[in-house]
PDB file of C-alpha atoms in Angstrom:
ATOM      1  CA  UNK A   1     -54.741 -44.351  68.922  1.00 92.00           C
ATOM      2  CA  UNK A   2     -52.497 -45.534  66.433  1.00 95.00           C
ATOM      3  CA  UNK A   3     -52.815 -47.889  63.070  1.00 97.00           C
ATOM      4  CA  UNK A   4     -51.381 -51.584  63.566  1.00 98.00           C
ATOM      5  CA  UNK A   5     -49.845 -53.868  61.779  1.00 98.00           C
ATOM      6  CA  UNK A   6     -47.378 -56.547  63.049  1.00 98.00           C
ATOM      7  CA  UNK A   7     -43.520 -56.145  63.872  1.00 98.00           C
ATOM      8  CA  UNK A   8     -41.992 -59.032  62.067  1.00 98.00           C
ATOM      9  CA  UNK A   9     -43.448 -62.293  59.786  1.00 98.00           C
ATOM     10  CA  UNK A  10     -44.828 -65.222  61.604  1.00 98.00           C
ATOM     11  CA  UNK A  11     -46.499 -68.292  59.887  1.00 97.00           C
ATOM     12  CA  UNK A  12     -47.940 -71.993  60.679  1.00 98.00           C
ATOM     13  CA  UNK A  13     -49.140 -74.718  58.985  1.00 97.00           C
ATOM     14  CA  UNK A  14     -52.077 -76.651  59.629  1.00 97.00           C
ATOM     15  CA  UNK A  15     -55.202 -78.424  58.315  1.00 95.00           C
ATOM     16  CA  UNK A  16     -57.958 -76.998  55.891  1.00 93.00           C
ATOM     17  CA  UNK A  17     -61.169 -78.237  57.121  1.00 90.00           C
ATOM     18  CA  UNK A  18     -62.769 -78.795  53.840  1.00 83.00           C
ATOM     19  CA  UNK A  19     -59.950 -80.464  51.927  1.00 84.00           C
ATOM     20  CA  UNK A  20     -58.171 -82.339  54.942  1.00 87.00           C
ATOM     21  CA  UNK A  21     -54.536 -81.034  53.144  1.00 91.00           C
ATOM     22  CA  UNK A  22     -52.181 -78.788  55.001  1.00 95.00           C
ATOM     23  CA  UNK A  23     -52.058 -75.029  54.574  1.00 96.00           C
ATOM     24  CA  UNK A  24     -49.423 -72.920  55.282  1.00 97.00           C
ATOM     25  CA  UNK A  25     -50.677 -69.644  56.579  1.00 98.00           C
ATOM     26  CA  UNK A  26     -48.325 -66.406  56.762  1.00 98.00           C
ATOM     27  CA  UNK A  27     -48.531 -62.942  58.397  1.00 98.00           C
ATOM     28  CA  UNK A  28     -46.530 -60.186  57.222  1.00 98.00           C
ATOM     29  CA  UNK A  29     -46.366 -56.127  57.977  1.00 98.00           C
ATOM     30  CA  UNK A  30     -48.076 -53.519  56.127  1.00 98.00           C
ATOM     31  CA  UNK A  31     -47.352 -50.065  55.588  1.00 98.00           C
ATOM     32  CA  UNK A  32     -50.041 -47.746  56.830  1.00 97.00           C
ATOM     33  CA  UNK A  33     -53.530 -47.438  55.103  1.00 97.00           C
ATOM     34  CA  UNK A  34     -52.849 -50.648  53.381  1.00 98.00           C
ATOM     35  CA  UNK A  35     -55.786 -52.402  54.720  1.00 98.00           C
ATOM     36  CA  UNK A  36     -55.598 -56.339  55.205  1.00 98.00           C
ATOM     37  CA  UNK A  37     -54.562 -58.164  52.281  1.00 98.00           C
ATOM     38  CA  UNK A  38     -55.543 -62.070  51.572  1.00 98.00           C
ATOM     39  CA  UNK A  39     -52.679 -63.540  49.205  1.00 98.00           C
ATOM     40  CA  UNK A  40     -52.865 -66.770  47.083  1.00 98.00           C
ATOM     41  CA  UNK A  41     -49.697 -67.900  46.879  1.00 97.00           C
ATOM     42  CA  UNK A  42     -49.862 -70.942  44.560  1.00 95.00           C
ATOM     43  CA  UNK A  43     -52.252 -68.679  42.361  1.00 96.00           C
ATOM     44  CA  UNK A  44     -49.877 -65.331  42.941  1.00 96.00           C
ATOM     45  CA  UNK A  45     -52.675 -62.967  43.112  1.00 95.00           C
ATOM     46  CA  UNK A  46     -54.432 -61.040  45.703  1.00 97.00           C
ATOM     47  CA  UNK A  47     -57.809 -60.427  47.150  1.00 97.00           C
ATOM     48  CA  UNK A  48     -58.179 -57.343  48.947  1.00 96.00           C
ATOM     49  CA  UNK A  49     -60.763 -57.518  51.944  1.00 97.00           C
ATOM     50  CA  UNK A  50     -63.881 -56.052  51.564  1.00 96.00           C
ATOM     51  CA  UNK A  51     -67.913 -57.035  51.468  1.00 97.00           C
ATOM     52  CA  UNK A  52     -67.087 -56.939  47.656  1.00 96.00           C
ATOM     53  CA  UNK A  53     -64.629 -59.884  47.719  1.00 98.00           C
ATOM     54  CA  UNK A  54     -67.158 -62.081  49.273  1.00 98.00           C
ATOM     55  CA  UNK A  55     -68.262 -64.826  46.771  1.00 97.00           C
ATOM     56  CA  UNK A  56     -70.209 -67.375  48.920  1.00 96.00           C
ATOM     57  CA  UNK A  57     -71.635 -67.194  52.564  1.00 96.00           C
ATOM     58  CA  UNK A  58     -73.597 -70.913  52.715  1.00 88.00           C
ATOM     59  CA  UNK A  59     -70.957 -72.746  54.899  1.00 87.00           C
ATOM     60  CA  UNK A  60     -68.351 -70.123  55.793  1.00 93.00           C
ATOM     61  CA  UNK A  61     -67.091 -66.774  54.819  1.00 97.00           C
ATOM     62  CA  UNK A  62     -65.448 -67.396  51.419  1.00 97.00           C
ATOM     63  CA  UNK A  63     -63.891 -64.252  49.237  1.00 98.00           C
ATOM     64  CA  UNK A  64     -62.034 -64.466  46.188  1.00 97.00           C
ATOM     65  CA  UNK A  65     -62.673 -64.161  41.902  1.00 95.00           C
ATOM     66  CA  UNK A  66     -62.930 -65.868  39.293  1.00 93.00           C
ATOM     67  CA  UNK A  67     -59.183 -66.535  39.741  1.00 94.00           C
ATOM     68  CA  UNK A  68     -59.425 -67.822  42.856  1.00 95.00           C
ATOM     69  CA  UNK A  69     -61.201 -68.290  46.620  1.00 97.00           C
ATOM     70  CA  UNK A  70     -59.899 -68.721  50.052  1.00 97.00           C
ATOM     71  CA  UNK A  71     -62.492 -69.961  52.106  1.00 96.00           C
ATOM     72  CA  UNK A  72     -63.136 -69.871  56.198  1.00 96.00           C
ATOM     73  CA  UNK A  73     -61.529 -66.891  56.760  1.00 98.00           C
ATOM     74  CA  UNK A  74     -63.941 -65.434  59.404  1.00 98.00           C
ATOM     75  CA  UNK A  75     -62.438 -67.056  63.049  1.00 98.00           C
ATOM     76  CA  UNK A  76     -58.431 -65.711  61.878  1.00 98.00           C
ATOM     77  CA  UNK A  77     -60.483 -62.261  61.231  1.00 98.00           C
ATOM     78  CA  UNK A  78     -62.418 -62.534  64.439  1.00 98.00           C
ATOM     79  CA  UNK A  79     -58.869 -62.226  65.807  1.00 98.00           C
ATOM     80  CA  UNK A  80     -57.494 -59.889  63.697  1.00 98.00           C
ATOM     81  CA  UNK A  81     -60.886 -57.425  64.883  1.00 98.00           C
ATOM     82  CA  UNK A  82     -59.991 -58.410  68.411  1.00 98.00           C
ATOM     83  CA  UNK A  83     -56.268 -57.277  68.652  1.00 98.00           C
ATOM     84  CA  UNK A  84     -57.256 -54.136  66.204  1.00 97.00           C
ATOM     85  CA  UNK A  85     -55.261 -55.398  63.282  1.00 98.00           C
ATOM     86  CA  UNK A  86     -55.708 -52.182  60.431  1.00 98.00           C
ATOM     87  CA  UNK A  87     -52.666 -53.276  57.849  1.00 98.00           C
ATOM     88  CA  UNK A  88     -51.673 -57.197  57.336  1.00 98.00           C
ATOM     89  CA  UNK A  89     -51.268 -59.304  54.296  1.00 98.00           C
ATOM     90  CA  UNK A  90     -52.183 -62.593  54.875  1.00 98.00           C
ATOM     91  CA  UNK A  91     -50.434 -65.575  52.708  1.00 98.00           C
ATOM     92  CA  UNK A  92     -51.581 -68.805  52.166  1.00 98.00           C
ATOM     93  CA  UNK A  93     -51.306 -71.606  49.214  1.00 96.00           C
ATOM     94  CA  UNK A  94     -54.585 -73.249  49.254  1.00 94.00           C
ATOM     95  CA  UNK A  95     -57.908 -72.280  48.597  1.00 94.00           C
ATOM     96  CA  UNK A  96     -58.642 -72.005  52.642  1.00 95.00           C
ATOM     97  CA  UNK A  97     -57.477 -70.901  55.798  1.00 97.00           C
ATOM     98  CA  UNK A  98     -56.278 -73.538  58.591  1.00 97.00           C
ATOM     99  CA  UNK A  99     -58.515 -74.877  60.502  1.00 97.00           C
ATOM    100  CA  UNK A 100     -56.414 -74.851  63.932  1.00 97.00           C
ATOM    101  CA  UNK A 101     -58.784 -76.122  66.658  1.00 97.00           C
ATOM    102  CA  UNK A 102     -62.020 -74.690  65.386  1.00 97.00           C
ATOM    103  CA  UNK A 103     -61.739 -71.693  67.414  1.00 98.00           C
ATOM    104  CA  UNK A 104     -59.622 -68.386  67.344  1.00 98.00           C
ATOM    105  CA  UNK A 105     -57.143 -68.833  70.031  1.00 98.00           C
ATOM    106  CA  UNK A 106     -54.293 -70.098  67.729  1.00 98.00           C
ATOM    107  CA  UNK A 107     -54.987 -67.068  65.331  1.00 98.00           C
ATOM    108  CA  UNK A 108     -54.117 -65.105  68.769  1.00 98.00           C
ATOM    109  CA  UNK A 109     -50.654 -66.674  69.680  1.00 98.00           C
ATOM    110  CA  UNK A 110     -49.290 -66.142  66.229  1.00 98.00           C
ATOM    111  CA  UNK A 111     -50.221 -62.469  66.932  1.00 98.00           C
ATOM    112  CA  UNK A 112     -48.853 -62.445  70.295  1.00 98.00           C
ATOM    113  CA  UNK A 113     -45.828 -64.176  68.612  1.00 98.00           C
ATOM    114  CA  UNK A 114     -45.646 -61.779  65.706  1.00 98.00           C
ATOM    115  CA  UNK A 115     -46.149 -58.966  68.268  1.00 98.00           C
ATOM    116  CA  UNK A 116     -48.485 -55.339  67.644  1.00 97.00           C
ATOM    117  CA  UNK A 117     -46.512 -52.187  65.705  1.00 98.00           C
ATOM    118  CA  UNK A 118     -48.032 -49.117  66.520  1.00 97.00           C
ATOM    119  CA  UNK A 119     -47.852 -46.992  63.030  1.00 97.00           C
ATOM    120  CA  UNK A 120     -47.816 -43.795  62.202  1.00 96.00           C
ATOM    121  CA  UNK A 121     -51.463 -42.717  60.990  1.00 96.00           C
ATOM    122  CA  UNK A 122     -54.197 -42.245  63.230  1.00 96.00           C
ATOM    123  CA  UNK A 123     -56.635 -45.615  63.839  1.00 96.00           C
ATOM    124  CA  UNK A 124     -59.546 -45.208  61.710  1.00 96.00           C
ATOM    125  CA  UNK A 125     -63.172 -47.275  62.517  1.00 97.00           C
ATOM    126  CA  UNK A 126     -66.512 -47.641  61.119  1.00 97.00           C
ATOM    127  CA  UNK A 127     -68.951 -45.623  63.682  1.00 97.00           C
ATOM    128  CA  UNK A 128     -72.562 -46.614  63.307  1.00 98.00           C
ATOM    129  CA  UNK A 129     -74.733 -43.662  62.768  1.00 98.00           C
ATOM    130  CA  UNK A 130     -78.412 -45.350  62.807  1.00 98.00           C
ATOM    131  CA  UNK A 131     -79.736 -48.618  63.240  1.00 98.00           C
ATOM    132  CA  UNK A 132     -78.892 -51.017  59.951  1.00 98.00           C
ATOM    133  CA  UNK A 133     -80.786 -54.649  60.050  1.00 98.00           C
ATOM    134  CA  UNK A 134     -80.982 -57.773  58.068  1.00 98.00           C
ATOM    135  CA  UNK A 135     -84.172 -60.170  58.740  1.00 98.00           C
ATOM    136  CA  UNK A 136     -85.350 -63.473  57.338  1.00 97.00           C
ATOM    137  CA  UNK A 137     -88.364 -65.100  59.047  1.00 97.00           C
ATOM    138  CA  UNK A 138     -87.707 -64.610  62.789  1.00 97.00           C
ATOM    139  CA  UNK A 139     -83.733 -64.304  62.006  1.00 98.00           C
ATOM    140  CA  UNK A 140     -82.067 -60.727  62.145  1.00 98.00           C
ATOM    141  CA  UNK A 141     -78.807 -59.440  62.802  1.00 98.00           C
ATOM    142  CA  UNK A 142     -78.315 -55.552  63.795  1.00 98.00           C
ATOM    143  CA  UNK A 143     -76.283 -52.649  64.148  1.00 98.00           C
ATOM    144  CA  UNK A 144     -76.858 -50.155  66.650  1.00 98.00           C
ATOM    145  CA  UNK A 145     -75.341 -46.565  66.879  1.00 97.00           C
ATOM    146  CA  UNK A 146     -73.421 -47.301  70.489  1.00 95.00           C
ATOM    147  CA  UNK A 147     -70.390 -45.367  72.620  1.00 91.00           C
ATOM    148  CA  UNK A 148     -68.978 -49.053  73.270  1.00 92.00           C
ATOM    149  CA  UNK A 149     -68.653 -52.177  71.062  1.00 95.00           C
ATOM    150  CA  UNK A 150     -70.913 -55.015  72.273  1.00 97.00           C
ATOM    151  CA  UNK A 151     -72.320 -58.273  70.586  1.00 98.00           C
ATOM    152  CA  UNK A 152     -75.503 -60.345  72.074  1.00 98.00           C
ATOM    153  CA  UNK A 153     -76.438 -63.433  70.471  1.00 98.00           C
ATOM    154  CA  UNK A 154     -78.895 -65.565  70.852  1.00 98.00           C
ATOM    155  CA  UNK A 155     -79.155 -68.894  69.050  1.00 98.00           C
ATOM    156  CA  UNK A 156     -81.883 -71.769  69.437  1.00 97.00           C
ATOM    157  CA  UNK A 157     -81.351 -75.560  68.217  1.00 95.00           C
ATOM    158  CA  UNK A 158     -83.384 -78.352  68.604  1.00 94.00           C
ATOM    159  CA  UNK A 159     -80.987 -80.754  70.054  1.00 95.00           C
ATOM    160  CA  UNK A 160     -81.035 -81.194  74.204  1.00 95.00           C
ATOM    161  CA  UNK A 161     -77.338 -79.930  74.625  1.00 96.00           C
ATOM    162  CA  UNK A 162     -77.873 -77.115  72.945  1.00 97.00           C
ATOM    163  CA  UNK A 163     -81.465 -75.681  73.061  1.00 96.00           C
ATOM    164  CA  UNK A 164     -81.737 -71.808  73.874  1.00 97.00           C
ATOM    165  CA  UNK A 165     -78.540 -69.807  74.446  1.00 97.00           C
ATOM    166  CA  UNK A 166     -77.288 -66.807  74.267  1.00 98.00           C
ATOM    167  CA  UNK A 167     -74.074 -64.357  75.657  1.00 98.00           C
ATOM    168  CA  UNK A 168     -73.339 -61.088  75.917  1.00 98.00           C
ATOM    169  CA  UNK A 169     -70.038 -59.729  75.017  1.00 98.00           C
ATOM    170  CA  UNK A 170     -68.624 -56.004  75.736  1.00 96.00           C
ATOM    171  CA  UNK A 171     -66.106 -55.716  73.675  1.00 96.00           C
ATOM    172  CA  UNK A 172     -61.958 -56.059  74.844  1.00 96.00           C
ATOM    173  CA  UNK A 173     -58.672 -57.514  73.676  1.00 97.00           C
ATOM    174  CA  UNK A 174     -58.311 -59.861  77.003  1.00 96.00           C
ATOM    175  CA  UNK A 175     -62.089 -60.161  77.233  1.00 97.00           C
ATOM    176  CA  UNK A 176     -62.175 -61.885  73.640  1.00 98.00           C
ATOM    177  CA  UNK A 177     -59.143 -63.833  74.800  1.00 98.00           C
ATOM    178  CA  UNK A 178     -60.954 -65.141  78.072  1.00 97.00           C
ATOM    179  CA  UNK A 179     -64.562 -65.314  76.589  1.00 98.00           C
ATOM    180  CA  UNK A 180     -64.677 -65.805  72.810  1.00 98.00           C
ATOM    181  CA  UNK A 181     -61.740 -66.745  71.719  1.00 98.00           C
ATOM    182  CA  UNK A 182     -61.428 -70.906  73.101  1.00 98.00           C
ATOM    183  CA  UNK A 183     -65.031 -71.168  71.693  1.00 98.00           C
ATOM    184  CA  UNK A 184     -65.196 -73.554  68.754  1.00 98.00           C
ATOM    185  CA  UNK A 185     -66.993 -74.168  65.859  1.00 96.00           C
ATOM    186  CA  UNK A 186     -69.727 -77.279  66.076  1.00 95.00           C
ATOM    187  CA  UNK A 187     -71.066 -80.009  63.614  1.00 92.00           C
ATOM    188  CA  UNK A 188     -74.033 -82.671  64.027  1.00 92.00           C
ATOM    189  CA  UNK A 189     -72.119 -85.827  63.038  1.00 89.00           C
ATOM    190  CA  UNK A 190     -74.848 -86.856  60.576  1.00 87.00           C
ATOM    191  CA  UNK A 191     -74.073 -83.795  58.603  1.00 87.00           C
ATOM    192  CA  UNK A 192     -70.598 -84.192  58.589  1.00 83.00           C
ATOM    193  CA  UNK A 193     -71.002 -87.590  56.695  1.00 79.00           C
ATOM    194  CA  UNK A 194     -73.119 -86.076  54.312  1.00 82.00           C
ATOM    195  CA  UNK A 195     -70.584 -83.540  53.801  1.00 82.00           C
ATOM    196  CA  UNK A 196     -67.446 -85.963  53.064  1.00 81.00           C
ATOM    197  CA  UNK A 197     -69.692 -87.736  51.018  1.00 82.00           C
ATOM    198  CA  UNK A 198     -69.353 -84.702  48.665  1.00 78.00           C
ATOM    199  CA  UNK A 199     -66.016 -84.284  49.396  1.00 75.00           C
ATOM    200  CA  UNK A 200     -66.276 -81.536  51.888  1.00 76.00           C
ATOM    201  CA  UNK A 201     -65.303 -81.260  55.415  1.00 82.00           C
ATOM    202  CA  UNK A 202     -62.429 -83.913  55.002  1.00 86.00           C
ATOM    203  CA  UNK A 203     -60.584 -82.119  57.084  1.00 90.00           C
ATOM    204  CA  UNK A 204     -63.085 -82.204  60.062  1.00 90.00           C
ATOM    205  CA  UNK A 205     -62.923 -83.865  63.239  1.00 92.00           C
ATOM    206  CA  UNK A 206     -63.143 -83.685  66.960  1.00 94.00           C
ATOM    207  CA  UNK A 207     -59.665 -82.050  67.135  1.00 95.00           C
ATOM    208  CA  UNK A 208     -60.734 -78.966  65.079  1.00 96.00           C
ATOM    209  CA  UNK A 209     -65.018 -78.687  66.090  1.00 95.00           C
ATOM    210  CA  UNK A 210     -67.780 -79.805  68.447  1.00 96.00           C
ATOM    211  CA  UNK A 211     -68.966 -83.034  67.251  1.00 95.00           C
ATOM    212  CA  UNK A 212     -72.634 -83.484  68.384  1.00 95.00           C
ATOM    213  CA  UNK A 213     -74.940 -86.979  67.116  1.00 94.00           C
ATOM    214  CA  UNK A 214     -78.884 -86.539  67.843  1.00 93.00           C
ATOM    215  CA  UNK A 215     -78.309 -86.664  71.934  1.00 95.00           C
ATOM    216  CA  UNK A 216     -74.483 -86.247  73.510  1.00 97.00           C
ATOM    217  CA  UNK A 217     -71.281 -84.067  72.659  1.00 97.00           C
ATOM    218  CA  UNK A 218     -69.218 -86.153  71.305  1.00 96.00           C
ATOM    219  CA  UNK A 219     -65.724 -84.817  72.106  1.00 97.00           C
ATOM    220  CA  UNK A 220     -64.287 -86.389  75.624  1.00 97.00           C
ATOM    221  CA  UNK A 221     -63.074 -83.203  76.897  1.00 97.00           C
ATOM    222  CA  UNK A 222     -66.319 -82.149  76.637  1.00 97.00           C
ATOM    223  CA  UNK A 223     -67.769 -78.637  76.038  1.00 98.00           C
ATOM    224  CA  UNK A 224     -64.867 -75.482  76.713  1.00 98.00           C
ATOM    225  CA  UNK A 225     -68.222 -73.168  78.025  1.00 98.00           C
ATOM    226  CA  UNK A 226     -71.886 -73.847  79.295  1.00 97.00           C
ATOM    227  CA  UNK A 227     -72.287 -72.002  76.413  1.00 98.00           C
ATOM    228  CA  UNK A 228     -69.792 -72.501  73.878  1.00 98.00           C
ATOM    229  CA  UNK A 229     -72.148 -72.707  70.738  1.00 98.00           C
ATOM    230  CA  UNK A 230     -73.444 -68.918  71.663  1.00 98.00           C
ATOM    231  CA  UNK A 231     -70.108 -67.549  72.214  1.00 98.00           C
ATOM    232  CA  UNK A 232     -69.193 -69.251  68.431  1.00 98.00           C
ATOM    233  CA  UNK A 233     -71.363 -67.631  67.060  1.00 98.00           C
ATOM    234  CA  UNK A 234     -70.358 -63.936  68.396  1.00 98.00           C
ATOM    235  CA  UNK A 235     -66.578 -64.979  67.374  1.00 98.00           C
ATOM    236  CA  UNK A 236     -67.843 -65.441  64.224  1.00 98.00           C
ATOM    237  CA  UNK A 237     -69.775 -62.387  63.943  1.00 98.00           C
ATOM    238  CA  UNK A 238     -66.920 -60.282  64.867  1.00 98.00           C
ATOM    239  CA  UNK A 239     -64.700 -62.036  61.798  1.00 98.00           C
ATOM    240  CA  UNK A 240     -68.046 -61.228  59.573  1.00 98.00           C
ATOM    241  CA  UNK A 241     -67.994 -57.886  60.894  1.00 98.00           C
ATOM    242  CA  UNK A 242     -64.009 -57.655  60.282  1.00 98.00           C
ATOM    243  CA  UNK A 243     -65.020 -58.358  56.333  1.00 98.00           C
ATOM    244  CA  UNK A 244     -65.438 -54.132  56.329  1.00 98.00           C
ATOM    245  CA  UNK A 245     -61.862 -53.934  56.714  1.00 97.00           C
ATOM    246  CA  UNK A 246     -62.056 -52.288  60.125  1.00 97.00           C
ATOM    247  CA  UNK A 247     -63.731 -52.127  63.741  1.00 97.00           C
ATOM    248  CA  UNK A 248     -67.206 -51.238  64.182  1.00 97.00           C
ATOM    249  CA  UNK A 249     -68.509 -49.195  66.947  1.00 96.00           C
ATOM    250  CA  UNK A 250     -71.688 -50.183  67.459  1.00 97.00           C
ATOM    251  CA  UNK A 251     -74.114 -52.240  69.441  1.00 98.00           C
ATOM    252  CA  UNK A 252     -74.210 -55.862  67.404  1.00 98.00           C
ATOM    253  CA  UNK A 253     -77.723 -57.752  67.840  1.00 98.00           C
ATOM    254  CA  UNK A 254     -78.569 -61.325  66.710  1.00 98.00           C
ATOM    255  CA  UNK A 255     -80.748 -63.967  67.048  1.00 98.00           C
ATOM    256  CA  UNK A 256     -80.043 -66.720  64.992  1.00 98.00           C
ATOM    257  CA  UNK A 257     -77.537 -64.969  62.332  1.00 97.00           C
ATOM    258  CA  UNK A 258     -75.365 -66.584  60.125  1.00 97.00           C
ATOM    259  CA  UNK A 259     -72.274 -65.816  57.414  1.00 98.00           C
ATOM    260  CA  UNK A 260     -75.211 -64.951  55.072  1.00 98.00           C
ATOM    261  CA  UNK A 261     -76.948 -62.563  56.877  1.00 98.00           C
ATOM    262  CA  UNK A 262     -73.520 -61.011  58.125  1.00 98.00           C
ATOM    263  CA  UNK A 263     -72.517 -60.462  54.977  1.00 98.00           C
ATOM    264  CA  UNK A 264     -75.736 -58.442  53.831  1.00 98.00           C
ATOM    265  CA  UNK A 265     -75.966 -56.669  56.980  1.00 98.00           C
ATOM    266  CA  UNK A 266     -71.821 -55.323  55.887  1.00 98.00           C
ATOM    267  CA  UNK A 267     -72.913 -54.728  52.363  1.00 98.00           C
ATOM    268  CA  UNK A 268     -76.276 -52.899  53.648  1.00 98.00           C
ATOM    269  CA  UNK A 269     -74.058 -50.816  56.224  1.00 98.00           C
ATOM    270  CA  UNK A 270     -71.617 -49.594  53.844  1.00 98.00           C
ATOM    271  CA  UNK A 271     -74.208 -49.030  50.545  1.00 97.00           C
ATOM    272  CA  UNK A 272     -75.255 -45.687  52.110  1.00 98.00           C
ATOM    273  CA  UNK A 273     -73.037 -43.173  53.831  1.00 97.00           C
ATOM    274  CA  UNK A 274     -75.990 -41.912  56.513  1.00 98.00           C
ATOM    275  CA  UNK A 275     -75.771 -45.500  57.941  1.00 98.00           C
ATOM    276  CA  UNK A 276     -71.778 -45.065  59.041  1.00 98.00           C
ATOM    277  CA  UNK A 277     -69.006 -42.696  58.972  1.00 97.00           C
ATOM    278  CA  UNK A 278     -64.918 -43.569  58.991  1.00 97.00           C
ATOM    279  CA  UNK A 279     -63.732 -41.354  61.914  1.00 95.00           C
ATOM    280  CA  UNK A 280     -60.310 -41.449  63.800  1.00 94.00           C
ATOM    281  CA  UNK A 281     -60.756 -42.969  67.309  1.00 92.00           C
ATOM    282  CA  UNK A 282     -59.111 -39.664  68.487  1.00 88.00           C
ATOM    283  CA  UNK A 283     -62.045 -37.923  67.668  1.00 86.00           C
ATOM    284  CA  UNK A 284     -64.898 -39.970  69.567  1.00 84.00           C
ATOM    285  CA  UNK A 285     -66.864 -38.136  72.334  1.00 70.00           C
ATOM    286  CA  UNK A 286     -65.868 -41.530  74.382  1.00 64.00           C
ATOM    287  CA  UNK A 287     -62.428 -42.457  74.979  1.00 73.00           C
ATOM    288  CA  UNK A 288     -64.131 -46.045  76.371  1.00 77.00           C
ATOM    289  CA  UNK A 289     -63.436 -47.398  72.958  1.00 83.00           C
ATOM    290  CA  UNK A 290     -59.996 -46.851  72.794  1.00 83.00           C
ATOM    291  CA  UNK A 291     -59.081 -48.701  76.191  1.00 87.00           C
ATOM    292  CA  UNK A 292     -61.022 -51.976  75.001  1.00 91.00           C
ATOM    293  CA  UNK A 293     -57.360 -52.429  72.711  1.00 88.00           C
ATOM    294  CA  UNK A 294     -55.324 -51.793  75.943  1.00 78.00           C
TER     295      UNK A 294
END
């Protein structure tokens, strides 16, 4: 299996969901072992992607310097991990990605538009050589040395619509597209005006999340999946995982995780090299892995 980047530029425009001001978002090619590359136009410096780039983790996935952040980055990465993205720089001129709809699927047509180049230098991913975890209280997010890619998740809210879910995901291109992918990010409305109050979340609305008060979903279309808040959150996990720079195989555990605990559970997996090892897919006992990008 080959490296990938994209054939030709593609970009869109849409709305940041903290500062309610449109972002133009751009994809171009990479040359092999480049890595994914976030770019800041207005600023006209670059932030390569890594668990060392992260600067903040309380509301969203947020990397950057002390020249500059781009913010909400993890559902466009979820995608990126989904169609096996290796090489991409990734232009915008704001301090955060575009919202879309709240989910990934829009991150996946401008792939499918942009189209997958096959490159020549063999796929590299992170393989998972013993168990790495993250816990706080009863929260925890694993790793688990695997032959396939999975992600179970298992969330529990107090509010009646939500409650106890979970999903389990094997890992796929077209499985993320019919299972993940739609799933959108969600916000309690009472929140939400806290939030503007301090001049975040402007940008928010029932176009681009699930907007929930203290009984109903709020959105008229309704809900996407039974359980659309537990697929979310393994959309987002995958983007967290992306963070590493490349796909994980491994078996991903969670109950109750978040950007935070994502984030440490990267940084924890790549601080010692017994926990992983970067290995050509051509050289896994299982060729499983390789078809999930078919």
């Amino acid at each position: 299996m080959q490296q990938r980047t994209i054939k030709k530029p593609v970009e869109v425009i849409g709305i940041g969901l903290h500062k309610g001001e449109p972002i133009k978002l751009r994809l171009e090619p990479l040359d092999v072992d480049a890595g994914i590359v976030f770019y800041r136009e207005d600023l006209a410096f670059s932030i390569p992607l890594s668990p060392a780039s992260v600067i903040d983790t309380r509301m969203a996935t947020v990397i950057g310097s002390d020249k500059g952040f781009i913010s909400t980055i993890e559902h466009f990465l979820s995608a990126l991990y989904a169609y096996g993205i290796d090489n991409l720089r990734v232009v915008v001129n704001g301090n955060e990605m575009p919202i879309m709809d709240g989910s990934a699927i829009s991150f996946c047509l401008l792939l499918d538009e942009a189209g997958i180049a096959r490159q020549e230098a063999p796929k590299k991913i992170i393989r998972v050589k013993q168990v790495v975890e993250v816990e706080e209280g009863e929260k925890f997010v694993r790793l688990s040395p695997s032959q396939s890619a999975g992600f179970d998740f298992k969330i529990k809210f107090d509010h009646p619509v939500i409650g106890e879910q979970d999903h389990t995901f094997g890992f796929g291109t077209h499985s993320f597209i019919d299972e993940i992918a739609r799933a959108r990010t969600f916000g309690f409305a009472k929140d939400i005006q806290y939030l503007q109050s301090q001049n975040l979340a402007l940008g928010a609305s029932l176009q681009n999340a699930i907007g929930l008060d203290d009984h109903k979903v709020l959105n008229p279309e309704g809900l996407r999946f039974e359980n659309e808040f537990a697929r979310h959150k393994i959309l987002d996990a995958m983007g967290d995982m992306m963070v590493t720079g490349h796909n994980i195989l491994a078996q991903y555990d969670s109950f109750a995780g978040s950007h935070d605990l994502n984030y440490k559970l990267t940084s924890k997996l790549l601080s010692d090299s017994r926990n992983y090892e970067l290995v050509a897919v051509e050289a896994l006992q299982s060729r499983a892995f390789a078809k999930s990008f078919a």
